[in-house]
Coordinates of C-alpha atoms in Angstrom, one line a residue:
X1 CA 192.6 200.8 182.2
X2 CA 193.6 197.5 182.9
X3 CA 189.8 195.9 182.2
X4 CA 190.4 197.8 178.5
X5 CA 194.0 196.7 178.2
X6 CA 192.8 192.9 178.6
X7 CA 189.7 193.4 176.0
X8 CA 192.5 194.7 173.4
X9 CA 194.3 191.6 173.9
X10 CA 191.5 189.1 174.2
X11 CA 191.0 190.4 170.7
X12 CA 194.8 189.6 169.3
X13 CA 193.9 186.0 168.4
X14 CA 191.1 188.0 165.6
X15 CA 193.3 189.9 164.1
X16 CA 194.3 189.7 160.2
X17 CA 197.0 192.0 158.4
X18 CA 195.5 194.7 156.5
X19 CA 191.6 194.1 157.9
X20 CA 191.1 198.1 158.3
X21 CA 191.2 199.4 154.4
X22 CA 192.5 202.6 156.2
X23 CA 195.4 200.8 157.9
X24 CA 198.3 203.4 158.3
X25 CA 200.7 201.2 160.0
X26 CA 204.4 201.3 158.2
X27 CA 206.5 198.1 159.1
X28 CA 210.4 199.5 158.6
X29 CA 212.3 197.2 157.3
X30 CA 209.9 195.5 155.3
X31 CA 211.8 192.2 155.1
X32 CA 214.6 191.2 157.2
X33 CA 217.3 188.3 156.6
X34 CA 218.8 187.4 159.7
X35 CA 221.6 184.4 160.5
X36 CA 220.4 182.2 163.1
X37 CA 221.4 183.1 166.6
X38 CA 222.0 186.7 165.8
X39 CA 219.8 189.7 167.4
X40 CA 216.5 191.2 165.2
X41 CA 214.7 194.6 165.0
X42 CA 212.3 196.3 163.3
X43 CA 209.8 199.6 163.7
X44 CA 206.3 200.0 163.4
X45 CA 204.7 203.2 162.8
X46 CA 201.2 204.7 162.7
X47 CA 199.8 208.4 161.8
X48 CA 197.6 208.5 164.8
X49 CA 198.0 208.1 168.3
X50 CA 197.3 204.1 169.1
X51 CA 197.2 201.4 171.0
X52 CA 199.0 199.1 169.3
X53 CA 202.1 196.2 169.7
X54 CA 203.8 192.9 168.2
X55 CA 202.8 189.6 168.0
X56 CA 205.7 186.9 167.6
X57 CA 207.0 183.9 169.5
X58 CA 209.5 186.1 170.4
X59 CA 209.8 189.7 171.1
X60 CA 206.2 190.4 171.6
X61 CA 204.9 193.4 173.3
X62 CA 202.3 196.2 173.7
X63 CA 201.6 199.8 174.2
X64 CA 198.6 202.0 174.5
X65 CA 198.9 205.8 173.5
X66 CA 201.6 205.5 171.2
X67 CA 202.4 206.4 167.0
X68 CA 205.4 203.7 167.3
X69 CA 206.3 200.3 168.6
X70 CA 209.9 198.2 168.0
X71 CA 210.1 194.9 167.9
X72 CA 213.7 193.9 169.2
X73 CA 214.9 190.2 169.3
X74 CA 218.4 189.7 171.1
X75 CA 219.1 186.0 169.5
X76 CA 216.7 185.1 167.0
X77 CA 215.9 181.5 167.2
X78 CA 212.6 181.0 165.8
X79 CA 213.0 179.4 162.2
X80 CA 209.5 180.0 161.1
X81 CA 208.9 183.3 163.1
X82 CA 206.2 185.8 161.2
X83 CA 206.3 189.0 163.7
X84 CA 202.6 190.7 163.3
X85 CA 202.5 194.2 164.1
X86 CA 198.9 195.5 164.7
X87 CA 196.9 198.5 166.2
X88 CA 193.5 198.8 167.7
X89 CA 191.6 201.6 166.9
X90 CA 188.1 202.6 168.1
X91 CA 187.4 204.9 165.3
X92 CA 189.5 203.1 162.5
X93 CA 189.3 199.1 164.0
X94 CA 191.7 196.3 163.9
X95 CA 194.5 196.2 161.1
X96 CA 197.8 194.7 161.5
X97 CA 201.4 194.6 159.0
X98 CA 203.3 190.8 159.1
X99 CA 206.9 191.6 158.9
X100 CA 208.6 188.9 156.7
X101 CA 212.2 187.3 158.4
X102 CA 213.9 185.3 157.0
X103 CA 216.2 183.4 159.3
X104 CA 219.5 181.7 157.7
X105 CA 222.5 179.3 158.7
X106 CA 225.9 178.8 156.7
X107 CA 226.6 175.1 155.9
X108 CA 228.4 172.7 158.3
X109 CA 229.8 171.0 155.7
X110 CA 230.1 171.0 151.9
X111 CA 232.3 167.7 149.9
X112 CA 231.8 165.6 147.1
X113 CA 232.2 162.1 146.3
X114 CA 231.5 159.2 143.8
X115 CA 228.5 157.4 144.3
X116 CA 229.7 153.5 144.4
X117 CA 232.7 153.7 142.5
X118 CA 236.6 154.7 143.4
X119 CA 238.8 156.0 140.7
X120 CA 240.2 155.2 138.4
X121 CA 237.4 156.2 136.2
X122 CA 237.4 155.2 132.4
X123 CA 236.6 157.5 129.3
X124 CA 233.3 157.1 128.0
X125 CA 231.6 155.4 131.3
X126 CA 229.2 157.6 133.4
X127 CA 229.6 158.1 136.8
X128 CA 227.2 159.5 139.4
X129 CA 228.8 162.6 141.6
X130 CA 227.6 163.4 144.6
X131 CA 227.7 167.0 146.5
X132 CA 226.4 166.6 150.3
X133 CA 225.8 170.4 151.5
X134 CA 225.3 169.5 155.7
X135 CA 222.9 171.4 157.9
X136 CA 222.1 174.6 155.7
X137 CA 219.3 177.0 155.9
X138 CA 216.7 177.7 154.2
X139 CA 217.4 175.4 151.6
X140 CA 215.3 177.0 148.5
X141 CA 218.4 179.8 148.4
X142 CA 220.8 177.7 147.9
X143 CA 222.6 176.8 144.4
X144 CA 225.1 173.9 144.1
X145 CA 227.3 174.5 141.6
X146 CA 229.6 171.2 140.2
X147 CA 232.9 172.6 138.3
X148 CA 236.4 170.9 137.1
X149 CA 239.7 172.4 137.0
X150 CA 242.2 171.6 134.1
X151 CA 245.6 170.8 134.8
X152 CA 246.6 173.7 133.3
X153 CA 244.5 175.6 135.9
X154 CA 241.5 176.4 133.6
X155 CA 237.7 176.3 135.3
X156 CA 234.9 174.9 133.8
X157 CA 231.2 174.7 135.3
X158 CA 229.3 170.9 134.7
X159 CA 226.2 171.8 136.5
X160 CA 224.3 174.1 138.5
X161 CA 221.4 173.0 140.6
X162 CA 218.8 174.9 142.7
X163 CA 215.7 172.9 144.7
X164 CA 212.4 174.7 145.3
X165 CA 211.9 173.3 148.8
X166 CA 210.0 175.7 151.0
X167 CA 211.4 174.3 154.1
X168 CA 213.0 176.7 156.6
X169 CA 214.9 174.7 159.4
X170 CA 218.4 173.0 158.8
X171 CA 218.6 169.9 156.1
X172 CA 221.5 168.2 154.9
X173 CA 220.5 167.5 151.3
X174 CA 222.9 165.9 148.2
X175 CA 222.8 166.6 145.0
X176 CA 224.1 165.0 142.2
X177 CA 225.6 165.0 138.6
X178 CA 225.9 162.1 136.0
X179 CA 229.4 162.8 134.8
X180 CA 231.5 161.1 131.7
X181 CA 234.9 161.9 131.6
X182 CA 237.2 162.3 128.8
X183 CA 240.7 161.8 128.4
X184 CA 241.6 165.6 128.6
X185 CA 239.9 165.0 132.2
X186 CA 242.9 163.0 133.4
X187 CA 244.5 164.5 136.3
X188 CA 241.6 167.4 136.5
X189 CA 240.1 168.3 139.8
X190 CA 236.6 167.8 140.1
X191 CA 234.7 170.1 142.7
X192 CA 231.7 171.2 144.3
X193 CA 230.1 174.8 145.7
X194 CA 227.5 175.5 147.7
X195 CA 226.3 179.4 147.4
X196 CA 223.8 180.6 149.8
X197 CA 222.4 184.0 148.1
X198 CA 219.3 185.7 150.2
X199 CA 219.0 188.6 147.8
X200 CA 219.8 192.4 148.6
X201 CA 219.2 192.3 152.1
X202 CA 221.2 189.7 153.0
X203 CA 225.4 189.7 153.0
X204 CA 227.3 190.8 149.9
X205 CA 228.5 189.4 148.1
X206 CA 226.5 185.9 148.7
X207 CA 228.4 183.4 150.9
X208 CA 229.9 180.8 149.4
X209 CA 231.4 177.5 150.4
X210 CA 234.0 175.1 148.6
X211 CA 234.1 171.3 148.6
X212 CA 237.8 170.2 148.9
X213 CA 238.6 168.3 145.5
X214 CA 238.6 164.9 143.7
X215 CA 241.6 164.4 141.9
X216 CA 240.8 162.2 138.9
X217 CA 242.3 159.5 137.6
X218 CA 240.9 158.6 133.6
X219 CA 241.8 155.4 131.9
X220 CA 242.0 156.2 128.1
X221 CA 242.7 154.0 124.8
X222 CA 246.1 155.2 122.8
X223 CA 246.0 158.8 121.2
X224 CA 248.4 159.8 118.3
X225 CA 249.3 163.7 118.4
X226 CA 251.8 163.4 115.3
X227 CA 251.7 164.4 111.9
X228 CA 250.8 162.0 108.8
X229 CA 253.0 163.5 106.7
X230 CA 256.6 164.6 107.8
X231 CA 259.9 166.0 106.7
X232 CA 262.9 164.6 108.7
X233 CA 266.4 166.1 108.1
X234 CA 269.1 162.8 107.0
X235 CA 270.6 161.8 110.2
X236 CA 267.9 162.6 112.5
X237 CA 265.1 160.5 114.1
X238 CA 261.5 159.9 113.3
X239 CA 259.4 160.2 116.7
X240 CA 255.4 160.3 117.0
X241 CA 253.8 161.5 120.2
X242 CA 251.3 158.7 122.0
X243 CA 249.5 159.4 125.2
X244 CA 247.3 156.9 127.5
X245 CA 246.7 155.3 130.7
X246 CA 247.7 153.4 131.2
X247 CA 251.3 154.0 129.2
X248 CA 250.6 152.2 126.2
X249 CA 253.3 150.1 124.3
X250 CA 254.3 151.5 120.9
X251 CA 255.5 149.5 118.0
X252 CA 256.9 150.6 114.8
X253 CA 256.1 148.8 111.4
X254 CA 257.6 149.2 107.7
X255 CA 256.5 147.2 104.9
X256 CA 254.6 144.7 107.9
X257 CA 258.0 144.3 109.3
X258 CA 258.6 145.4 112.8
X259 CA 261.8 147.9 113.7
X260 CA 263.3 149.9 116.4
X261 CA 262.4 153.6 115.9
X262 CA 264.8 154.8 113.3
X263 CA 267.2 157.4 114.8
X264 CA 269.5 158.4 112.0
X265 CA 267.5 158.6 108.5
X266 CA 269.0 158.4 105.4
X267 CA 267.6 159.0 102.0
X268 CA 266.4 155.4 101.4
X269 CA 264.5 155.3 104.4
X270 CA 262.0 157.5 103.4
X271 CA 258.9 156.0 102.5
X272 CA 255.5 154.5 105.1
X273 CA 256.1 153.7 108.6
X274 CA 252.8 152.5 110.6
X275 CA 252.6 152.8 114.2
X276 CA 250.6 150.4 116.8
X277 CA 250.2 151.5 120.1
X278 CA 248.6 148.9 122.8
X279 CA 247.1 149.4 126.4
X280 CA 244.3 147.6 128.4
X281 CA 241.5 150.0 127.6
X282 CA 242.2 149.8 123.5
X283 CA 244.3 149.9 120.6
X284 CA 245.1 152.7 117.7
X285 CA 247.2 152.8 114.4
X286 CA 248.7 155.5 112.8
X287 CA 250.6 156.0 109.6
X288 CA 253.5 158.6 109.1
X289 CA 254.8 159.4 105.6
X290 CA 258.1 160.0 106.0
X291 CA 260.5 162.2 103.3
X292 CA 264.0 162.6 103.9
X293 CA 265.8 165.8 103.0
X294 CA 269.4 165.9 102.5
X295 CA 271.4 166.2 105.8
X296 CA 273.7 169.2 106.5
X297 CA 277.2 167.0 105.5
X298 CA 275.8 166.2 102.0
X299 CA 274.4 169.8 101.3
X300 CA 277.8 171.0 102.8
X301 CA 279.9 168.4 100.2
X302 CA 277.3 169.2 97.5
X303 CA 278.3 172.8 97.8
X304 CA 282.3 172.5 97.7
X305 CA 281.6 170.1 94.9
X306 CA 280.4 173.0 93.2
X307 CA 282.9 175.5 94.2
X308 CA 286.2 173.6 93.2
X309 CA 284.4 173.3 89.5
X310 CA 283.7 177.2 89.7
X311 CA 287.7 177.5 90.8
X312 CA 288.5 175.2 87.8
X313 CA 287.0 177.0 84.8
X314 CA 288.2 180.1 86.1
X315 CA 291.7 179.1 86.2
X316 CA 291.6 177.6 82.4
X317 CA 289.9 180.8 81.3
X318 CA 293.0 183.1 83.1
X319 CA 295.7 180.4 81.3
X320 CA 294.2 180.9 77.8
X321 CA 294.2 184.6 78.5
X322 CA 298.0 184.8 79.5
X323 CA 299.3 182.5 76.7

């Protein structure tokens, strides 16, 4: 017994999955995704009576006389590990199954940064963001995903990014996104995920992990958000929205002169006003045409003007009636 027990495993070294055509071993799971650390198993089964066993830097073992073997790991540790199992046969020969593992490990650490640069940013320059996902495993499951959030609250996705890196131990690896901000991006949040998915067999839903956020700061030229044509009651002001960063200074022109913003309108001050607003990044005009409609006090006096001349025909006509 022994003398045959030491030819079977003389032979391990020559064995190849799947050399017997007629091969009946069953490997159950086929696939297992386990997180580093954590304990492994796994059956093997034949339709005959066998000698047969597992082949692995860890957990290896084997049996003569037997239709079934496990192969039980208590802390998986092995990143590359390929457990073979395999049987010997004297009618049927060698054949063995490779049960594929796939060993995994959540992130350390996921953030984001500028590369060379600190805010604030400008509108219309490119910057280079950086998302540095630390000691994660195996890399080729992983998708980076680089997002913003509005200051309203409102998500938005830049970029995704995946890496076809067959490497199964731990990397730290960065990944990164040439971004241009706008002036809507002024005091957005820009942020980073790292999403680790290992398809149905390993947890649902997939892991993912957040980068804490940049808050960014956008320098942007003067923007109008008024009108070109407006109807201002008499007595009330004439104002035009203008955002920027920084605050730009406004003035107000009529006729190429240069006024204070009007605050009480009257009729004669209808007509063109042109507005200038000024910051370090740039410069933007706008023109308002302004109409004046009459004010509540002269529709009021128009209106009692035209009810004591009402009042005064009736009275003549009620005179020449009685006389």
């Amino acid at each position: 017994m022994y003398t045959h027990t030491l030819l079977l495993l003389l032979l391990l070294p020559l064995l190849k999955p799947g050399v017997c055509e007629s091969c009946s071993l069953v490997v159950s799971p086929a696939g297992l995704v386990v997180k580093y650390g954590a304990p492994a198993s796994a059956n093997c089964t034949s339709d005959t009576v066998t000698s047969m066993g597992w082949e692995a830097s860890q957990g290896k073992g084997f049996s003569m006389g037997v239709k079934e073997r496990t192969w039980r790991v208590d802390s998986l540790t092995d990143w590359k590990i390929k457990p073979q199992c395999y049987e010997i046969s004297e009618v049927g020969g060698q054949c063995a199954r490779v049960l594929d593992v796939t060993v995994y490990k959540l992130p350390d650490r996921v953030y984001i940064r500028y590369l060379s640069h600190s805010d604030p940013m400008v509108e219309g320059h490119h910057y280079s963001l950086h998302c540095v996902v630390q000691n994660i495993a195996p890399i080729k499951h992983l998708t980076v995903t680089f997002y913003k959030v509005s200051t309203s609250g409102e998500q938005t996705v830049l970029y995704t990014q995946q890496l076809n890196n067959d490497i199964r131990e731990p990397v730290n690896e960065s990944f990164s996104l040439q971004f241009s901000p706008t002036s809507v991006d002024d005091g957005a949040q820009l942020c980073c995920s790292a999403m680790l998915d290992l398809g149905p067999e390993g947890p649902q839903p997939p892991p993912v992990m957040e980068s804490e956020c940049l808050n960014a700061t956008v320098h942007f030229a003067p923007e109008f958000s008024c009108s070109a044509k407006q109807q201002v009651g008499e007595g009330e002001g004439l104002t035009c929205d203008v955002r920027g960063n920084p605050l730009p200074s406004v003035t107000w022109l009529r006729d190429g002169q240069v006024l204070t913003p009007p605050t009480h309108l009257r009729r004669e001050d209808a007509g063109n006003y042109t507005l200038i607003a000024l910051n370090r990044i740039g410069k933007a005009n706008h023109t308002v045409e302004v109409e004046v409609l009459p004010g509540p006090a002269a529709r009021g006096a128009s209106c009692q003007a035209a009810g004591s001349a009402t009042v005064a025909v009736l009275l003549h006509q009620l005179i020449r009636w009685l006389y």
